[in-house]
PDB file of C-alpha atoms and ligand atoms in Angstrom:
ATOM      1  CA  MET V 265     -13.620 100.522  30.851  1.00  0.00           C
ATOM      2  CA  LEU V 266     -14.182  99.478  34.455  1.00  0.00           C
ATOM      3  CA  ARG V 267     -16.156  96.473  35.568  1.00  0.00           C
ATOM      4  CA  VAL V 268     -17.170  96.565  39.229  1.00  0.00           C
ATOM      5  CA  GLY V 269     -18.564  93.535  41.010  1.00  0.00           C
ATOM      6  CA  HIS V 270     -17.024  90.719  38.991  1.00  0.00           C
ATOM      7  CA  ARG V 271     -17.302  87.359  40.756  1.00  0.00           C
ATOM      8  CA  PRO V 272     -14.217  85.287  39.864  1.00  0.00           C
ATOM      9  CA  GLY V 273     -15.202  81.679  39.326  1.00  0.00           C
ATOM     10  CA  ARG V 274     -18.918  82.502  39.349  1.00  0.00           C
ATOM     11  CA  ASP V 275     -19.526  84.452  36.186  1.00  0.00           C
ATOM     12  CA  PRO V 276     -16.396  83.973  34.082  1.00  0.00           C
ATOM     13  CA  ARG V 277     -18.388  83.705  30.860  1.00  0.00           C
ATOM     14  CA  LEU V 278     -20.246  86.979  31.279  1.00  0.00           C
ATOM     15  CA  THR V 279     -17.155  88.983  32.185  1.00  0.00           C
ATOM     16  CA  THR V 280     -15.209  87.279  29.392  1.00  0.00           C
ATOM     17  CA  HIS V 281     -17.894  88.386  26.956  1.00  0.00           C
ATOM     18  CA  LEU V 282     -17.725  91.875  28.395  1.00  0.00           C
ATOM     19  CA  ALA V 283     -13.956  91.956  27.874  1.00  0.00           C
ATOM     20  CA  LEU V 284     -14.192  90.512  24.350  1.00  0.00           C
ATOM     21  CA  THR V 285     -16.848  93.046  23.440  1.00  0.00           C
ATOM     22  CA  ALA V 286     -14.840  95.936  24.874  1.00  0.00           C
ATOM     23  CA  ARG V 287     -11.785  94.801  22.915  1.00  0.00           C
ATOM     24  CA  ALA V 288     -13.603  94.173  19.633  1.00  0.00           C
ATOM     25  CA  LEU V 289     -15.357  97.542  19.771  1.00  0.00           C
ATOM     26  CA  GLY V 290     -12.217  99.556  20.387  1.00  0.00           C
ATOM     27  CA  ALA V 291     -11.705  99.953  24.148  1.00  0.00           C
ATOM     28  CA  ARG V 292      -8.053 100.093  25.231  1.00  0.00           C
ATOM     29  CA  ARG V 293      -8.267  98.297  28.551  1.00  0.00           C
ATOM     30  CA  LEU V 294     -10.530  96.671  31.064  1.00  0.00           C
ATOM     31  CA  LEU V 295     -10.026  97.512  34.717  1.00  0.00           C
ATOM     32  CA  LEU V 296     -11.435  94.530  36.545  1.00  0.00           C
ATOM     33  CA  HIS V 297     -12.600  94.605  40.149  1.00  0.00           C
ATOM     34  CA  PRO V 298     -11.818  92.322  41.824  1.00  0.00           C
ATOM     35  CA  PRO V 299      -8.824  91.040  39.832  1.00  0.00           C
ATOM     36  CA  ASP V 300      -9.134  87.738  37.966  1.00  0.00           C
ATOM     37  CA  PRO V 301      -5.767  86.537  36.630  1.00  0.00           C
ATOM     38  CA  GLU V 302      -7.345  83.597  34.752  1.00  0.00           C
ATOM     39  CA  LEU V 303      -9.641  85.899  32.830  1.00  0.00           C
ATOM     40  CA  ALA V 304      -6.758  88.284  32.097  1.00  0.00           C
ATOM     41  CA  ALA V 305      -4.754  85.333  30.722  1.00  0.00           C
ATOM     42  CA  ARG V 306      -7.647  84.256  28.495  1.00  0.00           C
ATOM     43  CA  LEU V 307      -7.895  87.734  27.012  1.00  0.00           C
ATOM     44  CA  ALA V 308      -4.139  87.910  26.541  1.00  0.00           C
ATOM     45  CA  ALA V 309      -4.359  84.692  24.502  1.00  0.00           C
ATOM     46  CA  VAL V 310      -7.101  86.216  22.343  1.00  0.00           C
ATOM     47  CA  SER V 311      -4.979  89.325  21.777  1.00  0.00           C
ATOM     48  CA  GLU V 312      -1.969  87.179  20.940  1.00  0.00           C
ATOM     49  CA  ARG V 313      -3.892  85.569  18.090  1.00  0.00           C
ATOM     50  CA  TRP V 314      -6.270  88.270  16.914  1.00  0.00           C
ATOM     51  CA  GLY V 315      -4.175  91.377  17.596  1.00  0.00           C
ATOM     52  CA  ARG V 316      -2.846  93.440  20.454  1.00  0.00           C
ATOM     53  CA  GLY V 317      -3.973  96.788  21.772  1.00  0.00           C
ATOM     54  CA  PHE V 318      -6.187  95.683  24.660  1.00  0.00           C
ATOM     55  CA  GLU V 319      -5.309  94.641  28.181  1.00  0.00           C
ATOM     56  CA  VAL V 320      -7.069  93.451  31.316  1.00  0.00           C
ATOM     57  CA  LEU V 321      -5.794  94.999  34.536  1.00  0.00           C
ATOM     58  CA  GLY V 322      -7.010  93.678  37.859  1.00  0.00           C
ATOM     59  CA  ILE V 323      -7.613  96.427  40.401  1.00  0.00           C
ATOM     60  CA  ALA V 324      -8.085  96.089  44.147  1.00  0.00           C
ATOM     61  CA  ASP V 325      -9.499  99.593  44.720  1.00  0.00           C
ATOM     62  CA  TYR V 326     -12.107 100.704  42.187  1.00  0.00           C
ATOM     63  CA  ARG V 327     -12.916 103.957  44.025  1.00  0.00           C
ATOM     64  CA  ARG V 328      -9.328 105.054  43.631  1.00  0.00           C
ATOM     65  CA  ALA V 329      -9.281 104.015  39.957  1.00  0.00           C
ATOM     66  CA  ILE V 330     -12.363 106.145  39.310  1.00  0.00           C
ATOM     67  CA  ARG V 331     -11.099 109.127  41.300  1.00  0.00           C
ATOM     68  CA  GLU V 332      -7.673 109.087  39.661  1.00  0.00           C
ATOM     69  CA  PHE V 333      -8.945 108.624  36.098  1.00  0.00           C
ATOM     70  CA  ASP V 334      -7.811 111.528  33.951  1.00  0.00           C
ATOM     71  CA  GLY V 335     -10.912 111.957  31.791  1.00  0.00           C
ATOM     72  CA  THR V 336     -14.690 111.609  31.846  1.00  0.00           C
ATOM     73  CA  ARG V 337     -16.211 108.861  34.000  1.00  0.00           C
ATOM     74  CA  ALA V 338     -19.366 107.534  32.362  1.00  0.00           C
ATOM     75  CA  HIS V 339     -21.395 105.102  34.461  1.00  0.00           C
ATOM     76  CA  LEU V 340     -23.839 102.951  32.503  1.00  0.00           C
ATOM     77  CA  THR V 341     -27.068 102.515  34.419  1.00  0.00           C
ATOM     78  CA  MET V 342     -30.712 102.157  33.449  1.00  0.00           C
ATOM     79  CA  TYR V 343     -31.487 104.965  35.921  1.00  0.00           C
ATOM     80  CA  GLY V 344     -29.297 107.551  34.185  1.00  0.00           C
ATOM     81  CA  GLU V 345     -29.788 110.248  31.567  1.00  0.00           C
ATOM     82  CA  PRO V 346     -30.709 109.011  28.080  1.00  0.00           C
ATOM     83  CA  ILE V 347     -27.642 108.142  25.997  1.00  0.00           C
ATOM     84  CA  GLU V 348     -28.858 110.436  23.198  1.00  0.00           C
ATOM     85  CA  ARG V 349     -28.675 113.424  25.524  1.00  0.00           C
ATOM     86  CA  VAL V 350     -25.157 112.608  26.745  1.00  0.00           C
ATOM     87  CA  LEU V 351     -23.492 111.510  23.490  1.00  0.00           C
ATOM     88  CA  PRO V 352     -22.703 114.985  22.076  1.00  0.00           C
ATOM     89  CA  ARG V 353     -20.692 115.774  25.203  1.00  0.00           C
ATOM     90  CA  LEU V 354     -18.950 112.377  25.327  1.00  0.00           C
ATOM     91  CA  ARG V 355     -17.955 112.600  21.655  1.00  0.00           C
ATOM     92  CA  LYS V 356     -15.843 115.653  22.473  1.00  0.00           C
ATOM     93  CA  GLU V 357     -13.909 113.858  25.205  1.00  0.00           C
ATOM     94  CA  ARG V 358     -10.461 112.450  24.576  1.00  0.00           C
ATOM     95  CA  ARG V 359     -10.532 109.857  27.353  1.00  0.00           C
ATOM     96  CA  ILE V 360     -13.620 108.106  28.714  1.00  0.00           C
ATOM     97  CA  LEU V 361     -13.878 105.543  31.483  1.00  0.00           C
ATOM     98  CA  ALA V 362     -17.056 103.534  30.876  1.00  0.00           C
ATOM     99  CA  ILE V 363     -18.157 101.944  34.131  1.00  0.00           C
ATOM    100  CA  VAL V 364     -20.497  98.954  34.404  1.00  0.00           C
ATOM    101  CA  GLY V 365     -21.759  97.046  37.404  1.00  0.00           C
ATOM    102  CA  GLY V 366     -22.701  93.435  38.022  1.00  0.00           C
ATOM    103  CA  ALA V 367     -25.552  91.780  39.886  1.00  0.00           C
ATOM    104  CA  LYS V 368     -25.411  94.378  42.661  1.00  0.00           C
ATOM    105  CA  VAL V 369     -24.349  97.923  41.880  1.00  0.00           C
ATOM    106  CA  PRO V 370     -22.731  99.922  44.713  1.00  0.00           C
ATOM    107  CA  ALA V 371     -24.814 103.085  45.219  1.00  0.00           C
ATOM    108  CA  GLU V 372     -21.691 105.226  45.430  1.00  0.00           C
ATOM    109  CA  LEU V 373     -20.987 104.690  41.710  1.00  0.00           C
ATOM    110  CA  TYR V 374     -23.710 107.198  40.860  1.00  0.00           C
ATOM    111  CA  GLY V 375     -21.839 109.903  42.742  1.00  0.00           C
ATOM    112  CA  LEU V 376     -18.322 108.943  41.677  1.00  0.00           C
ATOM    113  CA  ALA V 377     -19.214 109.234  37.982  1.00  0.00           C
ATOM    114  CA  ASP V 378     -19.239 112.476  35.976  1.00  0.00           C
ATOM    115  CA  VAL V 379     -22.229 111.221  34.050  1.00  0.00           C
ATOM    116  CA  ASN V 380     -24.780 108.453  34.598  1.00  0.00           C
ATOM    117  CA  LEU V 381     -26.208 107.313  31.297  1.00  0.00           C
ATOM    118  CA  ALA V 382     -28.891 104.871  30.283  1.00  0.00           C
ATOM    119  CA  VAL V 383     -29.178 102.817  27.122  1.00  0.00           C
ATOM    120  CA  GLY V 384     -32.937 102.769  27.317  1.00  0.00           C
ATOM    121  CA  HIS V 385     -34.606 102.698  30.721  1.00  0.00           C
ATOM    122  CA  GLN V 386     -35.198  98.979  30.934  1.00  0.00           C
ATOM    123  CA  PRO V 387     -32.943  96.446  32.668  1.00  0.00           C
ATOM    124  CA  HIS V 388     -30.720  94.455  30.300  1.00  0.00           C
ATOM    125  CA  SER V 389     -27.028  93.617  30.270  1.00  0.00           C
ATOM    126  CA  GLU V 390     -23.680  95.303  30.831  1.00  0.00           C
ATOM    127  CA  VAL V 391     -22.443  93.693  27.605  1.00  0.00           C
ATOM    128  CA  ALA V 392     -25.263  95.202  25.566  1.00  0.00           C
ATOM    129  CA  ALA V 393     -24.977  98.598  27.254  1.00  0.00           C
ATOM    130  CA  LEU V 394     -21.232  98.787  26.665  1.00  0.00           C
ATOM    131  CA  ALA V 395     -21.506  97.612  23.059  1.00  0.00           C
ATOM    132  CA  ILE V 396     -24.081 100.256  22.218  1.00  0.00           C
ATOM    133  CA  LEU V 397     -22.107 103.020  23.928  1.00  0.00           C
ATOM    134  CA  LEU V 398     -18.873 102.121  22.113  1.00  0.00           C
ATOM    135  CA  GLU V 399     -20.576 101.770  18.754  1.00  0.00           C
ATOM    136  CA  ARG V 400     -22.392 105.074  19.156  1.00  0.00           C
ATOM    137  CA  LEU V 401     -19.160 106.807  20.201  1.00  0.00           C
ATOM    138  CA  ARG V 402     -16.736 105.581  17.545  1.00  0.00           C
ATOM    139  CA  GLY V 403     -18.462 103.031  15.309  1.00  0.00           C
ATOM    140  CA  ILE V 404     -17.135  99.520  14.663  1.00  0.00           C
ATOM    141  CA  PRO V 405     -13.315  99.586  14.401  1.00  0.00           C
ATOM    142  CA  PRO V 406     -11.889  98.811  10.938  1.00  0.00           C
ATOM    143  CA  PRO V 407      -9.708  95.692  10.403  1.00  0.00           C
ATOM    144  CA  GLY V 408      -6.539  97.842  10.561  1.00  0.00           C
ATOM    145  CA  ARG V 409      -7.137  98.387  14.277  1.00  0.00           C
ATOM    146  CA  TRP V 410      -5.220  95.127  14.957  1.00  0.00           C
ATOM    147  CA  PRO V 411      -2.033  95.390  12.881  1.00  0.00           C
ATOM    148  CA  GLU V 412      -0.048  92.794  14.857  1.00  0.00           C
ATOM    149  CA  ALA V 413      -2.663  90.075  14.512  1.00  0.00           C
ATOM    150  CA  ARG V 414      -1.414  86.532  13.912  1.00  0.00           C
ATOM    151  CA  ALA V 415      -4.784  85.726  12.382  1.00  0.00           C
ATOM    152  CA  SER V 416      -7.464  87.739  10.618  1.00  0.00           C
ATOM    153  CA  ILE V 417     -10.763  86.887   9.044  1.00  0.00           C
ATOM    154  CA  VAL V 418     -11.372  87.022   5.328  1.00  0.00           C
ATOM    155  CA  PRO V 419     -15.075  87.824   5.113  1.00  0.00           C
ATOM    156  CA  GLN V 420     -17.108  85.164   3.306  1.00  0.00           C
ATOM    157  CA  ARG V 421     -20.642  84.976   2.099  1.00  0.00           C
ATOM    158  CA  ARG V 422     -20.705  81.461   3.485  1.00  0.00           C
ATOM    159  CA  GLY V 423     -18.240  79.408   5.463  1.00  0.00           C
ATOM    160  CA  LYS V 424     -15.121  80.453   7.316  1.00  0.00           C
ATOM    161  CA  ARG V 425     -11.734  81.671   6.141  1.00  0.00           C
ATOM    162  CA  VAL V 426      -8.934  82.752   8.435  1.00  0.00           C
ATOM    163  CA  ARG V 427      -5.675  84.203   7.137  1.00  0.00           C
ATOM    164  CA  THR V 428      -2.712  83.479   9.361  1.00  0.00           C
ATOM    165  CA  HIS V 429       0.349  85.626   9.724  1.00  0.00           C
ATOM    166  CA  GLY V 430       2.694  84.761   6.866  1.00  0.00           C
ATOM    167  CA  GLY V 431      -0.019  84.561   4.233  1.00  0.00           C
ATOM    168  CA  GLY V 432      -1.482  81.073   4.714  1.00  0.00           C
ATOM    169  CA  SER V 433      -5.172  80.482   5.201  1.00  0.00           C
ATOM    170  CA  ARG V 434      -7.414  77.718   6.424  1.00  0.00           C
TER     171      ARG V 434
HETATM  172  N1  LIG M 178     -29.847  95.319  39.827  1.00  0.00           N
HETATM  173  C1  LIG M 178     -28.812  96.021  39.154  1.00  0.00           C
HETATM  174  C2  LIG M 178     -28.904  97.525  39.396  1.00  0.00           C
HETATM  175  O1  LIG M 178     -29.014  97.900  40.536  1.00  0.00           O
HETATM  176  O2  LIG M 178     -28.800  98.318  38.454  1.00  0.00           O
HETATM  177  C3  LIG M 178     -28.826  95.633  37.692  1.00  0.00           C
HETATM  178  C4  LIG M 178     -27.496  95.410  37.185  1.00  0.00           C
HETATM  179  S1  LIG M 178     -27.411  94.875  35.514  1.00  0.00           S
HETATM  180  C5  LIG M 178     -27.650  93.154  35.543  1.00  0.00           C
HETATM  181  C6  LIG M 178     -25.660  94.963  35.302  1.00  0.00           C
HETATM  182  C7  LIG M 178     -25.184  96.210  34.627  1.00  0.00           C
HETATM  183  O3  LIG M 178     -25.723  96.295  33.321  1.00  0.00           O
HETATM  184  C8  LIG M 178     -25.526  97.515  35.287  1.00  0.00           C
HETATM  185  O4  LIG M 178     -24.689  97.813  36.366  1.00  0.00           O
HETATM  186  C9  LIG M 178     -25.334  98.487  34.122  1.00  0.00           C
HETATM  187  O5  LIG M 178     -23.971  98.862  34.012  1.00  0.00           O
HETATM  188  C10 LIG M 178     -25.741  97.655  32.914  1.00  0.00           C
HETATM  189  N2  LIG M 178     -27.093  97.976  32.440  1.00  0.00           N
HETATM  190  C11 LIG M 178     -28.190  97.200  32.499  1.00  0.00           C
HETATM  191  N3  LIG M 178     -29.240  97.796  31.930  1.00  0.00           N
HETATM  192  C12 LIG M 178     -28.805  99.005  31.498  1.00  0.00           C
HETATM  193  C13 LIG M 178     -29.422 100.099  30.813  1.00  0.00           C
HETATM  194  N4  LIG M 178     -30.706 100.090  30.473  1.00  0.00           N
HETATM  195  N5  LIG M 178     -28.657 101.171  30.520  1.00  0.00           N
HETATM  196  C14 LIG M 178     -27.347 101.211  30.844  1.00  0.00           C
HETATM  197  N6  LIG M 178     -26.711 100.205  31.493  1.00  0.00           N
HETATM  198  C15 LIG M 178     -27.431  99.117  31.814  1.00  0.00           C
END
């Protein structure tokens, strides 16, 4: 996925949640414009513990990243086509670049994308929009998605149980 309009130091929590959500719901990487090495390091630490398979790459030129992407560019925007209309086409694609904006969305994104899609036509959040798109595309990834995890959760009716690599739990 691509996040345009990140403000390093100003909204670290929101973009961190976006990255965590992308990772947990099966995205392979986050292209982050502008780059934020601290955020990338935080996500690397999460992947170290909970399993690899996701990376954060800072990019200086988002137009180039969109142009050079070898697949379908899907821009999430409340002004776009309804997600239900677009999903059948997206489900056939092998590679998708989901693009989300921030507080201000550059108008050119609408033209750079192959498809502009809306998750409802009300304003909400890039985290919610991305989560719904990923879930509708592939569903929630199974636990086996993170085979190199140093820790994994043992689901409980109540309380918390985490199994650490090597068989222990706490
Ligand atoms: N004022 C901004 C604009 O011009 O669209 C609102 C940006 S909103 C806070 C941040 C991002 O959330 C948007 O760029 C879009 O990617 C996503 N988003 C918000 N509502 C959405 C919706 N209904 N459908 C799809 N994406 C949405």
